Short mmCIF file of C-alpha atoms in Angstrom, two decimals:
data_model
loop_
_atom_site.label_atom_id
_atom_site.label_comp_id
_atom_site.label_asym_id
_atom_site.label_seq_id
_atom_site.Cartn_x
_atom_site.Cartn_y
_atom_site.Cartn_z
CA MET A 1 6.19 -26.76 5.59
CA PHE A 2 4.74 -23.27 5.00
CA ASP A 3 2.05 -21.69 7.12
CA TYR A 4 -0.64 -21.59 4.41
CA LYS A 5 -3.24 -19.69 6.44
CA ASN A 6 -2.29 -16.31 4.95
CA PHE A 7 -1.74 -17.56 1.39
CA SER A 8 -3.68 -15.97 -1.46
CA ALA A 9 -4.86 -17.92 -4.54
CA ASN A 10 -1.72 -16.81 -6.41
CA ASP A 11 0.49 -17.89 -3.51
CA PHE A 12 -1.04 -21.36 -3.58
CA ALA A 13 -0.69 -21.58 -7.39
CA MET A 14 3.06 -20.83 -7.12
CA ASP A 15 3.60 -23.42 -4.35
CA ALA A 16 5.20 -26.68 -5.60
CA PHE A 17 3.48 -28.90 -3.00
CA PHE A 18 0.09 -27.42 -3.87
CA ARG A 19 0.66 -27.85 -7.62
CA GLU A 20 1.73 -31.48 -7.05
CA TRP A 21 -1.57 -32.14 -5.29
CA VAL A 22 -3.59 -30.54 -8.11
CA LEU A 23 -1.71 -32.07 -11.02
CA LYS A 24 -0.21 -35.37 -9.73
CA PRO A 25 -1.76 -36.09 -6.34
CA THR A 26 0.01 -38.55 -4.09
CA PRO A 27 -1.63 -40.23 -1.03
CA ASP A 28 0.45 -38.04 1.30
CA ALA A 29 -0.44 -34.80 -0.54
CA SER A 30 -4.12 -35.69 -0.73
CA ALA A 31 -4.23 -36.56 2.97
CA PHE A 32 -2.48 -33.31 3.90
CA TRP A 33 -4.73 -31.02 1.88
CA LYS A 34 -7.87 -32.81 2.89
CA ASN A 35 -6.94 -32.35 6.55
CA TRP A 36 -5.85 -28.75 5.97
CA LEU A 37 -9.17 -27.85 4.33
CA TRP A 38 -11.06 -29.50 7.14
CA GLN A 39 -9.15 -27.30 9.60
CA ASN A 40 -9.50 -24.15 7.44
CA PRO A 41 -12.91 -24.33 5.75
CA GLU A 42 -12.98 -20.56 5.21
CA LYS A 43 -10.14 -21.01 2.64
CA SER A 44 -12.12 -23.38 0.39
CA GLU A 45 -13.00 -20.63 -2.08
CA VAL A 46 -9.37 -19.50 -2.28
CA ILE A 47 -8.21 -23.13 -2.80
CA GLU A 48 -10.72 -23.65 -5.61
CA LYS A 49 -9.52 -20.43 -7.32
CA ALA A 50 -5.90 -21.55 -6.98
CA ARG A 51 -6.76 -24.98 -8.47
CA LYS A 52 -8.27 -23.31 -11.51
CA ILE A 53 -5.19 -21.14 -11.96
CA VAL A 54 -2.89 -24.21 -11.88
CA ILE A 55 -5.04 -26.18 -14.31
CA THR A 56 -5.44 -23.25 -16.68
CA LEU A 57 -1.72 -22.65 -16.84
CA LYS A 58 -1.04 -26.34 -17.35
CA ASN A 59 -3.46 -26.48 -20.28
CA ALA A 60 -1.86 -23.41 -21.82
CA GLN A 61 1.64 -24.90 -21.49
CA GLU A 62 0.57 -28.15 -23.24
CA GLU A 63 -0.28 -26.14 -26.33
CA ILE A 64 3.18 -24.65 -26.83
CA SER A 65 6.62 -25.94 -27.71
CA GLU A 66 9.72 -26.15 -25.53
CA ASP A 67 11.16 -23.05 -27.23
CA GLU A 68 8.02 -21.11 -26.45
CA ILE A 69 8.16 -22.26 -22.85
CA ASP A 70 11.71 -20.90 -22.68
CA VAL A 71 10.36 -17.57 -23.89
CA ALA A 72 7.76 -17.65 -21.13
CA VAL A 73 10.42 -18.36 -18.48
CA ALA A 74 12.52 -15.47 -19.77
CA GLN A 75 9.53 -13.17 -19.53
CA ILE A 76 8.83 -14.27 -15.97
CA VAL A 77 12.41 -13.61 -14.89
CA ALA A 78 12.33 -10.17 -16.52
CA ALA A 79 9.04 -9.30 -14.78
CA ALA A 80 10.33 -10.49 -11.41
CA ASN A 81 13.61 -8.58 -11.67
CA GLN A 82 12.41 -5.37 -13.28
CA ARG A 83 9.45 -3.70 -11.73
CA GLY A 84 6.79 -2.84 -14.21
CA ALA A 85 8.40 -4.73 -17.10
CA GLN A 86 5.94 -5.39 -19.91
CA PRO A 87 5.88 -8.86 -21.56
CA LYS A 88 6.88 -8.73 -25.24
CA PRO A 89 5.89 -11.65 -27.52
CA VAL A 90 8.59 -13.34 -29.56
CA ILE A 91 8.27 -12.70 -33.30
CA ARG A 92 8.35 -15.86 -35.37
CA PRO A 93 7.12 -16.74 -38.90
CA ILE A 94 3.55 -17.89 -39.20
CA TRP A 95 3.43 -20.54 -41.90
CA SER A 96 0.04 -22.10 -41.27
CA SER A 97 -3.18 -21.77 -39.28
CA THR A 98 -1.84 -24.40 -36.89
CA ASN A 99 1.30 -22.37 -36.23
CA MET A 100 -0.88 -19.27 -35.77
CA ILE A 101 -2.91 -21.03 -33.09
CA ARG A 102 0.24 -22.30 -31.37
CA TRP A 103 1.81 -18.83 -31.53
CA ALA A 104 -1.32 -17.23 -30.05
CA ALA A 105 -1.37 -19.88 -27.31
CA SER A 106 2.26 -19.12 -26.46
CA ILE A 107 1.48 -15.41 -26.11
CA VAL A 108 -1.46 -16.17 -23.82
CA ALA A 109 0.78 -18.43 -21.72
CA VAL A 110 3.55 -15.87 -21.52
CA VAL A 111 1.22 -13.08 -20.51
CA GLY A 112 -0.64 -15.27 -18.07
CA LEU A 113 2.43 -16.71 -16.46
CA THR A 114 4.14 -13.34 -16.32
CA TRP A 115 1.10 -11.73 -14.66
CA TYR A 116 0.90 -14.39 -11.98
CA ALA A 117 4.66 -14.36 -11.43
CA TYR A 118 4.74 -10.57 -11.15
CA ASP A 119 1.73 -10.59 -8.82
CA TYR A 120 3.57 -13.12 -6.65
CA TRP A 121 7.09 -11.68 -6.73
CA GLY A 122 6.48 -8.05 -7.65
CA ASN A 123 4.04 -7.52 -4.77
CA ARG A 124 6.25 -9.11 -2.16
CA PRO A 125 8.06 -6.67 0.20
CA SER A 126 11.75 -5.98 -0.38
CA GLU A 127 14.38 -7.59 1.85
CA LEU A 128 15.24 -4.15 3.30
CA TYR A 129 11.59 -3.52 4.18
CA THR A 130 11.22 -6.94 5.83
CA GLN A 131 14.42 -6.46 7.85
CA THR A 132 13.38 -2.95 8.92
CA VAL A 133 9.96 -4.18 10.11
CA ALA A 134 11.61 -6.99 12.12
CA THR A 135 13.90 -4.46 13.77
CA VAL A 136 11.58 -1.50 14.25
CA VAL A 137 8.10 -2.93 14.72
CA SER A 138 9.11 -5.57 17.21
CA ASN A 139 5.53 -6.34 18.23
CA PRO A 140 3.78 -9.68 18.01
CA LYS A 141 0.59 -7.84 17.01
CA MET A 142 2.13 -6.11 13.98
CA LEU A 143 -0.31 -5.00 11.29
CA GLU A 144 0.46 -4.53 7.63
CA THR A 145 -1.59 -2.90 4.84
CA PHE A 146 -0.73 -3.28 1.17
CA ASN A 147 -2.68 -1.23 -1.34
CA LYS A 148 -3.19 -3.58 -4.29
CA SER A 149 -5.91 -1.39 -5.76
CA SER A 150 -5.52 1.35 -8.37
CA GLU A 151 -6.86 4.06 -6.01
CA PRO A 152 -5.40 5.65 -2.84
CA MET A 153 -6.77 4.33 0.44
CA VAL A 154 -7.00 5.92 3.89
CA ILE A 155 -5.72 4.18 7.01
CA THR A 156 -6.21 5.25 10.61
CA LEU A 157 -3.31 4.31 12.84
CA PRO A 158 -3.69 3.34 16.57
CA ASP A 159 -2.91 6.91 17.70
CA GLY A 160 -5.54 8.40 15.40
CA SER A 161 -3.08 9.57 12.71
CA SER A 162 -4.25 9.37 9.10
CA VAL A 163 -2.30 7.82 6.25
CA ILE A 164 -3.34 8.05 2.61
CA LEU A 165 -1.59 5.07 1.09
CA GLN A 166 -1.00 5.21 -2.66
CA PRO A 167 -1.36 2.16 -4.99
CA LYS A 168 1.38 -0.48 -4.80
CA SER A 169 2.48 0.85 -1.42
CA ARG A 170 2.59 -0.89 1.96
CA ILE A 171 2.89 0.15 5.60
CA SER A 172 3.56 -1.85 8.77
CA TYR A 173 2.78 -0.68 12.28
CA PRO A 174 1.98 -2.20 15.69
CA ALA A 175 -1.60 -2.71 16.82
CA GLN A 176 -0.68 -0.48 19.78
CA PHE A 177 2.20 2.02 19.79
CA GLU A 178 4.82 1.98 22.53
CA ASP A 179 4.67 4.65 25.21
CA SER A 180 7.95 6.30 24.14
CA VAL A 181 7.67 6.28 20.33
CA ARG A 182 5.29 5.71 17.43
CA ALA A 183 7.20 3.85 14.68
CA VAL A 184 5.95 2.74 11.27
CA VAL A 185 7.67 1.29 8.19
CA LEU A 186 6.71 2.46 4.68
CA SER A 187 7.48 1.11 1.23
CA GLY A 188 5.96 3.21 -1.56
CA GLU A 189 4.17 6.54 -1.28
CA ALA A 190 1.94 7.92 1.45
CA PHE A 191 0.66 11.18 2.88
CA PHE A 192 0.73 11.46 6.67
CA GLU A 193 -1.35 13.59 9.02
CA VAL A 194 0.16 12.83 12.38
CA ALA A 195 -1.79 13.26 15.62
CA LYS A 196 0.09 15.75 17.84
CA ASN A 197 1.89 14.26 20.81
CA PRO A 198 5.17 15.95 21.83
CA GLN A 199 5.80 13.20 24.41
CA GLN A 200 5.64 10.42 21.80
CA PRO A 201 7.65 11.14 18.62
CA PHE A 202 6.38 9.69 15.35
CA LEU A 203 9.02 7.95 13.17
CA VAL A 204 8.60 6.77 9.57
CA TYR A 205 11.26 4.32 8.29
CA ALA A 206 11.34 4.41 4.47
CA ASN A 207 14.20 2.55 2.79
CA GLU A 208 17.38 4.17 4.23
CA LEU A 209 15.60 7.31 5.42
CA ILE A 210 14.07 8.09 8.82
CA THR A 211 11.52 10.91 9.23
CA LYS A 212 10.77 12.18 12.72
CA VAL A 213 7.81 14.43 13.61
CA LEU A 214 5.76 15.34 16.67
CA GLY A 215 2.53 16.18 14.82
CA THR A 216 2.40 17.50 11.28
CA SER A 217 1.56 16.58 7.65
CA PHE A 218 3.88 15.48 4.86
CA THR A 219 4.34 13.13 1.91
CA ILE A 220 6.96 10.39 1.60
CA LYS A 221 7.87 8.70 -1.72
CA ALA A 222 10.01 5.61 -1.14
CA PHE A 223 9.41 2.76 -3.53
CA ALA A 224 11.82 -0.16 -3.15
CA ASN A 225 13.28 0.07 -6.65
CA ASP A 226 13.57 3.87 -6.86
CA SER A 227 16.99 5.46 -6.63
CA GLN A 228 15.66 8.27 -4.46
CA VAL A 229 13.52 8.83 -1.38
CA LYS A 230 11.62 12.09 -1.04
CA VAL A 231 9.95 13.82 1.90
CA ILE A 232 7.69 16.83 1.09
CA VAL A 233 6.33 18.86 4.03
CA LYS A 234 2.88 20.48 4.03
CA THR A 235 2.64 21.75 7.63
CA GLY A 236 4.76 21.78 10.74
CA LYS A 237 8.38 20.85 11.14
CA VAL A 238 10.08 17.59 10.13
CA TRP A 239 13.47 16.10 11.00
CA VAL A 240 15.09 13.76 8.50
CA TYR A 241 18.21 11.63 8.77
CA THR A 242 19.63 8.44 7.24
CA ALA A 243 19.46 5.05 8.91
CA LYS A 244 23.27 5.05 9.38
CA ASP A 245 22.90 8.14 11.55
CA ALA A 246 20.07 6.73 13.65
CA GLN A 247 22.41 6.26 16.58
CA ARG A 248 22.97 10.03 16.84
CA PRO A 249 19.64 11.67 15.97
CA GLN A 250 20.21 14.64 18.26
CA ALA A 251 23.29 15.62 16.29
CA ILE A 252 21.37 15.26 13.07
CA GLU A 253 18.43 17.34 14.29
CA ALA A 254 20.83 20.20 15.08
CA THR A 255 21.87 20.56 11.43
CA ALA A 256 19.91 22.87 9.08
CA GLN A 257 20.09 20.24 6.36
CA ALA A 258 17.88 17.82 8.26
CA ILE A 259 15.09 20.25 9.27
CA LEU A 260 12.20 20.82 6.86
CA ILE A 261 9.42 23.40 7.08
CA PRO A 262 6.27 23.84 4.95
CA ASN A 263 6.78 23.83 1.17
CA GLN A 264 10.21 22.27 1.44
CA GLN A 265 11.36 18.83 0.38
CA ILE A 266 14.41 16.71 0.90
CA THR A 267 15.71 14.01 -1.40
CA LEU A 268 17.88 11.10 -0.37
CA LEU A 269 20.19 9.83 -3.14
CA ARG A 270 20.22 6.22 -2.03
CA GLU A 271 23.44 5.16 -3.74
CA LYS A 272 25.46 7.93 -2.07
CA LEU A 273 23.30 8.30 1.03
CA ALA A 274 23.39 12.05 0.34
CA LEU A 275 20.62 14.49 1.27
CA GLN A 276 19.53 17.41 -0.99
CA LYS A 277 17.10 19.99 0.36
CA ALA A 278 15.08 22.35 -1.84
CA ASN A 279 11.98 24.56 -1.89
CA ILE A 280 8.95 23.15 -3.69
CA SER A 281 8.50 24.75 -7.11
CA ALA A 282 5.17 25.45 -8.76
CA GLN A 283 5.76 22.51 -11.09
CA MET A 284 6.48 20.19 -8.15
CA MET A 285 3.32 21.45 -6.45
CA ARG A 286 1.17 20.46 -9.43
CA GLU A 287 2.55 16.93 -9.36
CA LEU A 288 1.73 16.32 -5.69
CA PRO A 289 -1.40 14.51 -4.45
CA SER A 290 -4.37 16.88 -4.01
CA ILE A 291 -4.26 16.66 -0.23
CA GLN A 292 -0.73 18.08 -0.19
CA THR A 293 -2.14 21.43 -1.40
CA GLN A 294 -5.72 21.16 -0.22
CA SER A 295 -7.00 23.96 2.03
CA PHE A 296 -9.60 23.15 4.69
CA GLU A 297 -10.89 26.69 5.17
CA PHE A 298 -14.73 26.90 5.26
CA LYS A 299 -16.91 29.98 5.51
CA HIS A 300 -20.65 29.38 5.38
CA THR A 301 -19.89 26.37 3.24
CA PRO A 302 -22.80 23.95 2.61
CA LEU A 303 -22.28 20.71 4.43
CA SER A 304 -22.70 18.78 1.19
CA GLU A 305 -19.66 20.56 -0.27
CA VAL A 306 -17.63 19.95 2.87
CA PHE A 307 -18.32 16.22 2.82
CA GLN A 308 -17.75 16.06 -0.92
CA MET A 309 -14.30 17.62 -0.42
CA LEU A 310 -13.44 15.14 2.31
CA GLU A 311 -14.63 12.20 0.19
CA SER A 312 -12.47 13.19 -2.79
CA THR A 313 -9.42 14.12 -0.68
CA TYR A 314 -9.37 11.11 1.63
CA HIS A 315 -10.96 8.58 -0.79
CA VAL A 316 -13.66 7.61 1.70
CA GLU A 317 -17.46 7.41 1.48
CA ILE A 318 -19.47 9.61 3.84
CA ASP A 319 -23.08 8.66 4.42
CA TYR A 320 -25.52 11.17 5.92
CA ASP A 321 -29.13 12.29 5.51
CA GLN A 322 -28.73 14.87 2.78
CA GLN A 323 -32.38 15.98 2.88
CA LEU A 324 -32.46 16.34 6.65
CA MET A 325 -29.16 18.27 6.80
CA SER A 326 -29.57 20.23 3.59
CA ALA A 327 -29.57 23.62 5.41
CA CYS A 328 -26.40 22.85 7.41
CA GLU A 329 -23.35 25.07 6.81
CA LEU A 330 -19.82 25.01 8.19
CA THR A 331 -17.55 27.91 9.14
CA ALA A 332 -14.28 26.50 10.41
CA SER A 333 -10.53 26.57 9.80
CA LEU A 334 -9.09 23.09 9.78
CA GLY A 335 -5.42 22.31 9.35
CA ASP A 336 -3.29 19.19 9.49
CA GLU A 337 -5.55 17.26 11.84
CA PRO A 338 -6.01 13.58 10.90
CA LEU A 339 -9.31 12.66 9.27
CA PRO A 340 -10.93 11.37 12.53
CA GLU A 341 -10.10 14.66 14.25
CA LYS A 342 -11.48 16.69 11.32
CA LEU A 343 -14.73 14.68 11.49
CA LYS A 344 -14.94 15.16 15.23
CA LEU A 345 -14.53 18.94 14.89
CA ILE A 346 -17.09 19.19 12.12
CA CYS A 347 -19.61 17.12 14.05
CA SER A 348 -19.17 19.27 17.13
CA VAL A 349 -20.07 22.38 15.11
CA ILE A 350 -23.19 20.89 13.53
CA GLU A 351 -24.16 18.95 16.70
CA ALA A 352 -23.76 15.55 15.10
CA THR A 353 -21.81 12.35 15.73
CA TYR A 354 -20.05 9.91 13.44
CA GLU A 355 -19.00 6.29 13.34
CA VAL A 356 -17.14 4.07 10.87
CA GLN A 357 -19.09 1.11 9.54
CA GLU A 358 -17.43 -1.33 7.09
CA GLY A 359 -14.99 1.31 5.94
CA LYS A 360 -17.68 3.95 5.44
CA VAL A 361 -18.14 7.10 7.58
CA VAL A 362 -21.74 7.41 8.83
CA ILE A 363 -22.89 10.80 10.15
CA HIS A 364 -25.78 10.92 12.65
CA GLY A 365 -27.21 14.45 12.87
CA LYS A 366 -30.29 16.61 12.84
CA ALA A 367 -31.73 19.44 10.78
CA CYS A 368 -30.04 22.81 10.99
CA ASN A 369 -31.95 26.06 11.47
#
């Protein structure tokens, strides 16, 4: 029996035992779910949403023929096996208004079933990612963040490092890093600003590639179904090597191919496990996230402009008393510090403090002369 505590509404809707309870309840199924809900009352809203999904899909299926159901199944398989596949309705003659209604119902069913199937299968981590997490992040208090939204999101790691996680990307890391190393696992795209700590190397495992830094900023693009993995350096120095060479990282670090400096990138061709290093062209630069090229140089810059830049760059909300602090200005040169460190430095200049409340940065300060 599954551990249902972490199931979403879509997970429940795809579970055979749950669907049996909703559509054809047996005494055993009813007893189980009644007891489970009693033990997990906080999931009642999720359960109700899942029930509605199951019932809606059943009603849609009853309106279509067996042939049309076969089309739906084919669409589901295509969506599950090909990331981003778009459902295409089957074209068939429309001879009457009844056929038109049935055809429309079949399209609704195909789209609906495909969406739920893709949400269930397409958003699940790859087998390689799961295996890497089990090997690398061997910590019972492992944390995982998956960005299901359409906007980037900022994550602060246990060491204070910042990660801007792009949509459809996930990252796993321990609640507390080990003393000897800071290891995370990425699937997708993210920009890292790593807190400097020469005594505790920072490792990012992304598909078959390992990126090692001591404290710097860089972007990694490593979606599960992509044929390439890319690392693009903004500041500092980065070492890169493949997972097969992980047993001899010192030898890899000694080669020029594996060392990256600012405005360089390296591409791993996954099929050949071959590395290709290149300088970042002007065209490449334009295609990068804004933070990859953003300068944090301020000279008598109004505080409102500083916070506006941080909000748009890190995709966070900053709350402060704009009227009280309207005369405040900032003159500072910030670099690849993680967001918490940048906020700390800014607050020290304007004699303020900050805290994070429900994902929002709140600045407590006073008027400036």
